[in-house]
Coordinates of C-alpha atoms and ligand atoms in Angstrom, one line a residue:
X23 CA -0.2 -0.1 -0.1
X24 CA 2.6 2.5 -1.0
X25 CA 1.9 6.2 -0.9
X26 CA 2.8 7.4 -4.3
X27 CA 3.7 10.8 -5.7
X28 CA 2.9 9.7 -9.2
X29 CA -0.2 11.1 -10.4
X30 CA -3.2 8.8 -10.0
X31 CA -4.4 6.9 -12.8
X32 CA -8.1 7.1 -13.4
X33 CA -9.8 3.6 -13.9
X34 CA -13.4 2.8 -14.7
X35 CA -14.9 -0.2 -13.2
X36 CA -18.1 -1.5 -14.9
X37 CA -20.5 -3.1 -12.6
X38 CA -18.7 -1.5 -9.8
X39 CA -21.2 -2.0 -7.1
X40 CA -21.7 -5.6 -7.9
X41 CA -20.2 -8.6 -6.1
X42 CA -17.1 -8.9 -8.0
X43 CA -16.6 -5.2 -9.0
X44 CA -16.8 -4.1 -5.5
X45 CA -13.9 -6.3 -4.4
X46 CA -12.1 -5.3 -7.5
X47 CA -12.6 -1.6 -6.4
X48 CA -11.3 -2.6 -3.0
X49 CA -8.2 -3.8 -4.2
X50 CA -7.5 -0.8 -6.5
X51 CA -7.9 1.4 -3.7
X52 CA -5.6 -0.8 -1.5
X53 CA -2.9 0.4 -3.8
X54 CA -3.6 3.9 -3.6
X55 CA -2.5 4.4 -7.2
X56 CA -5.8 4.8 -8.8
X57 CA -8.7 7.1 -8.9
X58 CA -11.6 4.7 -9.1
X59 CA -14.9 5.5 -11.2
X60 CA -17.8 3.1 -11.1
X61 CA -20.4 2.8 -13.7
X62 CA -23.5 0.6 -12.5
X63 CA -27.4 0.7 -13.5
X64 CA -28.1 -1.5 -10.2
X65 CA -29.7 -4.2 -12.1
X66 CA -28.2 -6.8 -9.9
X67 CA -26.1 -4.7 -7.2
X68 CA -27.0 -2.2 -4.4
X69 CA -25.9 1.4 -4.1
X70 CA -24.9 1.3 -0.5
X71 CA -22.4 -1.4 -1.6
X72 CA -20.2 1.4 -2.5
X73 CA -20.5 3.4 0.6
X74 CA -18.9 0.6 2.4
X75 CA -16.2 0.0 0.0
X76 CA -15.2 3.6 0.5
X77 CA -15.6 3.2 4.4
X78 CA -13.2 0.2 4.2
X79 CA -10.6 2.4 2.0
X80 CA -11.0 5.5 4.6
X81 CA -10.5 3.3 7.6
X82 CA -7.4 1.9 6.1
X83 CA -5.7 5.5 5.7
X84 CA -3.0 6.4 7.9
X85 CA -3.5 9.6 10.1
X86 CA -1.2 11.5 8.1
X87 CA -2.6 10.6 4.7
X88 CA -1.9 12.8 1.9
X89 CA -4.6 14.5 0.1
X90 CA -4.0 12.2 -2.9
X91 CA -4.3 9.1 -0.8
X92 CA -7.4 10.4 0.8
X93 CA -8.7 11.0 -2.9
X94 CA -8.0 7.2 -3.6
X95 CA -10.6 6.1 -1.1
X96 CA -13.6 8.3 -2.6
X97 CA -15.3 6.7 -5.7
X98 CA -16.8 8.6 -8.6
X99 CA -20.1 6.6 -9.0
X100 CA -22.3 6.9 -12.0
X101 CA -25.6 4.9 -12.9
X102 CA -25.3 4.6 -16.5
X103 CA -26.8 2.2 -19.0
X104 CA -24.1 0.7 -21.1
X105 CA -26.3 -0.1 -24.0
X106 CA -26.7 3.7 -24.6
X107 CA -23.5 5.2 -26.2
X108 CA -24.6 8.8 -25.1
X109 CA -24.7 7.9 -21.6
X110 CA -21.3 6.3 -21.7
X111 CA -20.2 9.4 -23.4
X112 CA -21.8 11.5 -20.5
X113 CA -19.4 9.8 -18.3
X114 CA -16.2 10.1 -20.4
X115 CA -17.0 13.6 -20.9
X116 CA -16.5 14.7 -17.5
X117 CA -12.7 13.5 -17.6
X118 CA -12.0 14.5 -21.0
X119 CA -10.0 12.9 -24.0
X120 CA -7.1 11.0 -22.4
X121 CA -8.8 11.3 -18.9
X122 CA -9.4 8.0 -18.1
X123 CA -6.2 5.3 -18.2
X124 CA -8.0 2.1 -18.4
X125 CA -11.5 0.2 -17.9
X126 CA -12.3 -2.9 -16.0
X127 CA -15.4 -4.0 -17.7
X128 CA -17.4 -6.6 -15.5
X129 CA -20.9 -5.2 -15.7
X130 CA -22.8 -8.2 -17.3
X131 CA -25.9 -10.2 -17.1
X132 CA -24.5 -13.8 -15.8
X133 CA -27.6 -16.3 -15.0
X134 CA -27.0 -19.2 -17.3
X135 CA -30.3 -20.5 -17.3
X136 CA -32.0 -17.0 -17.9
X137 CA -30.0 -16.4 -21.0
X138 CA -31.5 -19.6 -22.6
X139 CA -34.9 -17.9 -22.0
X140 CA -34.1 -14.3 -22.8
X141 CA -31.1 -14.6 -25.3
X142 CA -31.7 -11.1 -26.9
X143 CA -31.5 -9.4 -23.5
X144 CA -28.0 -11.0 -23.1
X145 CA -26.7 -10.2 -26.5
X146 CA -27.6 -6.6 -26.2
X147 CA -26.6 -6.2 -22.7
X148 CA -23.3 -8.3 -22.7
X149 CA -22.1 -7.9 -26.3
X150 CA -24.1 -4.8 -27.4
X151 CA -22.8 -3.0 -24.3
X152 CA -19.3 -4.1 -24.6
X153 CA -19.3 -2.7 -28.3
X154 CA -20.9 0.6 -27.1
X155 CA -18.2 0.7 -24.3
X156 CA -15.2 0.3 -26.8
X157 CA -16.5 2.7 -29.2
X158 CA -16.8 5.5 -26.5
X159 CA -13.4 4.4 -25.0
X160 CA -11.7 4.9 -28.8
X161 CA -13.4 8.5 -29.0
X162 CA -11.7 9.4 -25.8
X163 CA -8.4 7.7 -26.1
X164 CA -9.0 5.3 -23.7
X165 CA -7.5 2.1 -25.2
X166 CA -6.8 -0.3 -22.3
X167 CA -9.2 -2.9 -21.1
X168 CA -9.4 -5.7 -18.7
X169 CA -12.6 -7.7 -19.7
X170 CA -14.5 -10.2 -17.4
X171 CA -15.1 -13.4 -19.2
X172 CA -15.8 -16.9 -17.8
X173 CA -15.0 -20.3 -17.9
X174 CA -18.4 -21.0 -19.3
X175 CA -16.8 -19.9 -22.6
X176 CA -15.4 -23.7 -22.7
X177 CA -18.7 -25.1 -22.7
X178 CA -18.0 -29.1 -21.9
X179 CA -14.2 -29.2 -22.0
X180 CA -12.3 -32.0 -23.8
X181 CA -9.7 -31.9 -21.1
X182 CA -9.5 -31.1 -17.3
X183 CA -7.7 -29.1 -16.1
X184 CA -8.7 -26.7 -18.7
X185 CA -5.8 -24.7 -20.4
X186 CA -6.4 -21.4 -22.2
X187 CA -5.7 -23.1 -25.6
X188 CA -8.7 -25.1 -25.3
X189 CA -11.3 -24.3 -28.3
X190 CA -14.1 -22.0 -27.4
X191 CA -17.3 -23.9 -27.5
X192 CA -20.1 -22.1 -25.1
X193 CA -22.9 -24.2 -24.7
X194 CA -25.4 -21.0 -23.4
X195 CA -26.3 -17.7 -24.8
X196 CA -24.5 -16.2 -21.7
X197 CA -21.6 -18.1 -22.4
X198 CA -21.5 -17.4 -26.3
X199 CA -21.9 -13.5 -25.3
X200 CA -18.6 -14.0 -23.6
X201 CA -17.0 -15.6 -26.3
X202 CA -18.1 -12.9 -28.6
X203 CA -17.0 -10.1 -26.5
X204 CA -13.7 -11.8 -26.3
X205 CA -13.5 -12.0 -30.4
X206 CA -14.5 -8.4 -30.2
X207 CA -11.7 -7.3 -28.2
X208 CA -9.3 -9.6 -30.1
X209 CA -10.0 -8.3 -33.5
X210 CA -10.1 -4.7 -32.2
X211 CA -6.4 -5.4 -30.8
X212 CA -5.4 -6.9 -33.9
X213 CA -6.9 -3.9 -36.2
X214 CA -5.0 -1.3 -34.0
X215 CA -2.1 -3.0 -32.4
X216 CA -0.3 0.2 -31.7
X217 CA -3.3 1.7 -29.9
X218 CA -5.4 -1.0 -27.9
X219 CA -4.1 -3.5 -25.4
X220 CA -6.7 -6.1 -23.6
X221 CA -6.8 -8.9 -21.5
X222 CA -9.7 -11.2 -20.8
X223 CA -10.1 -12.9 -17.4
X224 CA -11.9 -16.1 -17.7
X225 CA -13.4 -16.4 -14.2
X226 CA -13.9 -19.9 -12.8
X227 CA -16.2 -19.6 -9.4
X228 CA -15.7 -16.8 -7.2
X229 CA -16.6 -17.4 -3.7
X230 CA -16.4 -15.9 -0.1
X231 CA -16.1 -12.1 1.0
X232 CA -14.0 -9.2 2.2
X233 CA -13.0 -10.6 5.9
X234 CA -14.4 -7.5 7.4
X235 CA -17.8 -8.7 6.7
X236 CA -18.7 -5.2 5.3
X237 CA -19.0 -6.4 1.5
X238 CA -20.3 -9.4 0.1
X239 CA -22.5 -11.2 -2.5
X240 CA -26.1 -9.9 -2.3
X241 CA -28.1 -11.5 -5.3
X242 CA -31.5 -10.1 -5.6
X243 CA -34.2 -12.5 -4.9
X244 CA -33.2 -16.2 -4.3
X245 CA -29.9 -17.0 -5.1
X246 CA -29.0 -19.1 -8.2
X247 CA -25.6 -20.1 -7.2
X248 CA -24.8 -23.0 -4.7
X249 CA -22.7 -21.0 -2.3
X250 CA -24.8 -18.1 -1.7
X251 CA -28.1 -20.1 -1.6
X252 CA -26.3 -22.3 1.2
X253 CA -25.5 -19.3 3.4
X254 CA -29.3 -18.0 2.6
X255 CA -30.5 -21.3 4.1
X256 CA -28.3 -21.4 6.9
X257 CA -29.3 -17.5 7.9
X258 CA -32.8 -18.4 7.6
X259 CA -33.3 -16.1 4.5
X260 CA -34.4 -19.1 2.1
X261 CA -37.0 -21.3 3.9
X262 CA -36.1 -24.5 2.1
X263 CA -35.7 -27.5 4.2
X264 CA -33.3 -29.0 2.1
X265 CA -30.8 -28.3 -1.1
X266 CA -32.0 -29.6 -4.2
X267 CA -28.8 -31.3 -5.9
X268 CA -29.1 -31.3 -9.3
X269 CA -28.0 -34.6 -10.3
X270 CA -25.4 -37.0 -9.0
X271 CA -25.1 -39.1 -12.2
X272 CA -22.0 -37.1 -13.8
X273 CA -18.7 -38.7 -14.6
X274 CA -16.9 -37.3 -11.2
X275 CA -15.8 -38.7 -8.2
X276 CA -19.2 -38.7 -6.2
X277 CA -21.3 -38.0 -9.0
X278 CA -22.2 -34.4 -8.7
X279 CA -20.8 -31.5 -10.5
X280 CA -17.2 -30.3 -10.0
X281 CA -16.0 -26.4 -10.2
X282 CA -13.1 -24.4 -9.4
X283 CA -13.8 -22.2 -6.3
X284 CA -11.6 -19.4 -5.7
X285 CA -11.6 -16.5 -3.1
X286 CA -13.1 -13.3 -4.4
X287 CA -10.2 -11.4 -2.8
X288 CA -7.7 -13.6 -4.8
X289 CA -9.9 -12.7 -7.9
X290 CA -9.8 -9.4 -7.4
X291 CA -6.3 -9.2 -7.2
X292 CA -5.8 -11.0 -10.3
X293 CA -7.6 -7.9 -12.0
X294 CA -5.2 -5.5 -10.4
X295 CA -2.1 -7.8 -11.9
X296 CA -4.1 -7.8 -15.3
X297 CA -4.4 -3.7 -15.0
X298 CA -0.6 -3.5 -14.4
X299 CA 0.1 -5.7 -17.1
X300 CA -1.6 -3.1 -19.5
X301 CA 1.1 -0.6 -18.5
X302 CA 3.3 0.5 -21.8
X303 CA 6.6 -1.3 -20.2
X304 CA 4.7 -4.4 -19.8
X305 CA 6.3 -7.6 -21.0
X306 CA 3.1 -9.8 -21.2
X307 CA 2.5 -9.1 -24.8
X308 CA 6.1 -9.9 -25.9
X309 CA 5.6 -13.7 -26.9
X310 CA 2.5 -12.8 -28.7
X311 CA 2.0 -15.0 -31.9
X312 CA 0.7 -11.7 -33.8
X313 CA 1.1 -7.9 -33.1
X314 CA -2.0 -7.9 -31.4
X315 CA -1.7 -6.8 -27.7
X316 CA -4.4 -9.3 -26.6
X317 CA -4.4 -12.2 -24.2
X318 CA -6.9 -14.5 -22.3
X319 CA -6.1 -16.0 -18.8
X320 CA -7.9 -18.5 -16.5
X321 CA -8.6 -17.2 -13.0
X322 CA -8.8 -20.2 -10.8
X323 CA -7.3 -22.4 -8.3
X324 CA -6.8 -25.4 -10.4
X325 CA -8.5 -27.5 -7.5
X326 CA -12.0 -28.8 -8.4
X327 CA -14.6 -29.3 -5.5
X328 CA -17.9 -31.2 -6.0
X329 CA -21.4 -30.1 -4.7
X330 CA -21.4 -32.5 -1.9
X331 CA -17.9 -31.4 -0.7
X332 CA -19.1 -27.7 -0.7
X333 CA -22.1 -28.5 1.4
X334 CA -19.7 -30.4 3.9
X335 CA -17.5 -27.5 3.8
X336 CA -20.5 -25.0 4.5
X337 CA -21.7 -27.3 7.2
X338 CA -18.5 -26.9 8.7
X339 CA -18.4 -23.1 8.3
X340 CA -21.9 -22.6 9.5
X341 CA -22.6 -25.3 12.0
X342 CA -26.0 -25.8 10.2
X343 CA -27.0 -29.2 9.4
X344 CA -27.9 -29.1 5.6
X345 CA -30.0 -31.7 4.4
X346 CA -30.1 -32.3 0.7
X347 CA -32.1 -34.3 -1.9
X348 CA -30.9 -35.6 -5.4
X349 CA -33.0 -34.4 -8.2
X350 CA -32.4 -34.1 -12.2
X351 CA -29.7 -32.3 -13.9
X352 CA -30.1 -28.4 -14.3
X353 CA -30.0 -27.3 -18.1
X354 CA -26.6 -25.8 -18.9
X355 CA -24.5 -27.6 -16.1
X356 CA -21.5 -29.4 -17.4
X357 CA -19.8 -32.0 -15.4
X358 CA -16.5 -30.3 -14.3
X359 CA -15.0 -26.9 -14.8
X360 CA -11.4 -26.7 -13.2
X361 CA -8.9 -24.5 -14.4
X362 CA -5.3 -25.0 -15.3
X363 CA -3.9 -21.7 -13.8
X364 CA -0.5 -22.0 -14.7
X365 CA -0.6 -19.2 -17.4
X366 CA -1.9 -16.6 -15.3
X367 CA 0.8 -17.8 -12.5
X368 CA 3.7 -17.6 -14.8
X369 CA 2.8 -14.6 -16.7
X370 CA 0.8 -12.4 -14.3
X371 CA 2.2 -13.6 -11.1
X372 CA -1.4 -14.6 -10.4
X373 CA -2.0 -17.2 -7.4
X374 CA -5.4 -18.1 -5.7
X375 CA -3.9 -19.2 -2.5
X376 CA -6.8 -18.9 0.1
X377 CA -8.6 -22.4 0.7
X378 CA -12.3 -23.5 0.6
X379 CA -12.7 -23.3 4.5
X380 CA -11.5 -19.7 4.4
X381 CA -14.0 -18.9 1.4
X382 CA -16.7 -20.4 3.6
X383 CA -15.8 -18.8 6.6
X384 CA -15.7 -15.6 4.9
X385 CA -19.1 -15.8 3.3
X386 CA -20.5 -16.9 6.6
X387 CA -19.0 -13.8 8.3
X388 CA -20.6 -11.5 5.5
X389 CA -24.1 -13.4 5.9
X390 CA -24.3 -13.3 9.4
X391 CA -23.3 -9.7 9.8
X392 CA -25.7 -9.0 6.9
X393 CA -28.7 -11.3 7.1
X394 CA -30.6 -9.1 4.6
X395 CA -27.3 -8.1 2.6
X396 CA -26.9 -4.4 2.0
X397 CA -30.4 -3.6 3.4
X398 CA -28.9 -4.7 6.9
X399 CA -27.5 -1.6 8.8
X400 CA -24.1 -1.5 8.2
X401 CA -22.3 -3.3 11.1
X402 CA -19.8 -0.6 12.9
X403 CA -16.1 -0.7 11.8
X404 CA -15.2 -2.0 15.1
X405 CA -17.7 -4.8 14.8
X406 CA -16.3 -5.3 11.5
X407 CA -12.9 -6.3 12.9
Ligands
LIG522 C1 -22.3 -24.8 -9.0 C2 -22.9 -26.2 -9.0 C3 -24.9 -26.9 -9.8 C4 -27.4 -24.6 -7.2 C5 -21.8 -19.6 -12.0 C6 -22.4 -18.7 -12.6 C7 -22.2 -18.6 -13.9 C8 -20.3 -18.3 -14.1 C9 -20.0 -19.7 -13.5 C10 -19.5 -16.3 -14.2 C11 -23.5 -26.9 -10.2 C12 -25.1 -27.0 -8.4 C13 -26.4 -25.2 -7.5 C14 -28.5 -25.7 -6.4 C15 -27.3 -27.3 -7.2 N1 -20.0 -17.3 -13.5 N2 -26.1 -26.8 -7.6 N3 -28.2 -26.7 -6.6 O1 -23.3 -23.4 -12.5 O2 -20.7 -22.9 -12.1 O3 -22.1 -21.2 -12.8 O4 -20.2 -19.7 -12.2 O5 -19.0 -16.3 -15.4 O6 -22.5 -17.3 -14.1 O7 -23.6 -18.8 -12.5 O8 -22.2 -22.2 -10.3 O9 -23.3 -22.0 -8.1 O10 -24.9 -22.0 -10.0 O11 -23.6 -24.0 -9.5 O12 -26.9 -28.7 -7.1 O13 -29.7 -25.1 -5.8 O14 -23.7 -26.5 -8.0 O15 -25.6 -27.8 -10.5 O16 -23.0 -27.9 -10.4 P1 -22.2 -22.5 -12.0 P2 -23.6 -22.6 -9.4

């Protein structure tokens, strides 16, 4: 957390008040090298979230913090529809041409099942918005992007663990929007290799929360994902008496699906490493096969866990005696998504070191301190220790 005399770099985080976005903003603020601007339409996030992120940053400032360091703790927040170029221009205009150093583009709809029912909504919001954002970025001379991609680009991968060289063959409209957006980025970097630099980060399964318990995952309505659902069951927010396990007839050790869970703090730090790799003096593009400064990296632990192993880990973390029943498979599920994380480790220095029990402990700490998510009165900083 160096106090730097270098001028701050302005970075936009789209989806900044979401689960991943808020933890990425936290990681940026920890460096005190960036002035963070958040763009979020709060479709699946809570405006209060950024107040808490800023509070974490303020509380971490030394008593004699410089004005510049204090400025890094304050977030410029804009509610903007990324499918509307004029609304995006309205944000960029505030900072002028060349005023924004880079963009971390996280905002997207992400429910695999919903994407099969509403494909147009997903293509407009995930691909259309990415194109609009890139167009406005180009107009304002902002030509660096870290893009939030997903392991779902691999569909049902031919080998496990999955290397980045695996063919991209998404099974759901959601996954296809991620493949398409990666393709747009790669083609842009190929067309203008002297201007553009971009990295796509293929998330596996983020889990956990900031250890303060001040920020965490707060899905609107009933959680679709396994870990937040288990946390809601244990805290009484979801009244199900048992978990429905979507199939135990997969070719996996216990028959239930395997996923690669990584701590959201480790994932956030991966974004910081990617942003640093977009700097002019970065070596990360030196061995690119083409002139295009574009690459994709897996962000995972390389350690797959089954549904039943997750249930057991959450039983330990919460003390709640989860019951479950095996029902039919969920459409769009694949047997195993476990990353080969070696490329990001080698080229970005990325390492997802926090273990599953830590993820479950931090998730439970967030959930018990915020039984109603961000609608719960913020725990006092002292209570957050
Ligand atoms: C995990 C496992 C389910 C709920 C998520 C995001 C997706 C993408 C990847 C970003 C699966 C099983 C779940 C339940 C269950 N993220 N399960 N009962 O499917 O890997 O997808 O991560 O790109 O957008 O949704 O995660 O938590 O939904 O499911 O048995 O009630 O738990 O079948 O095998 P998934 P998940």
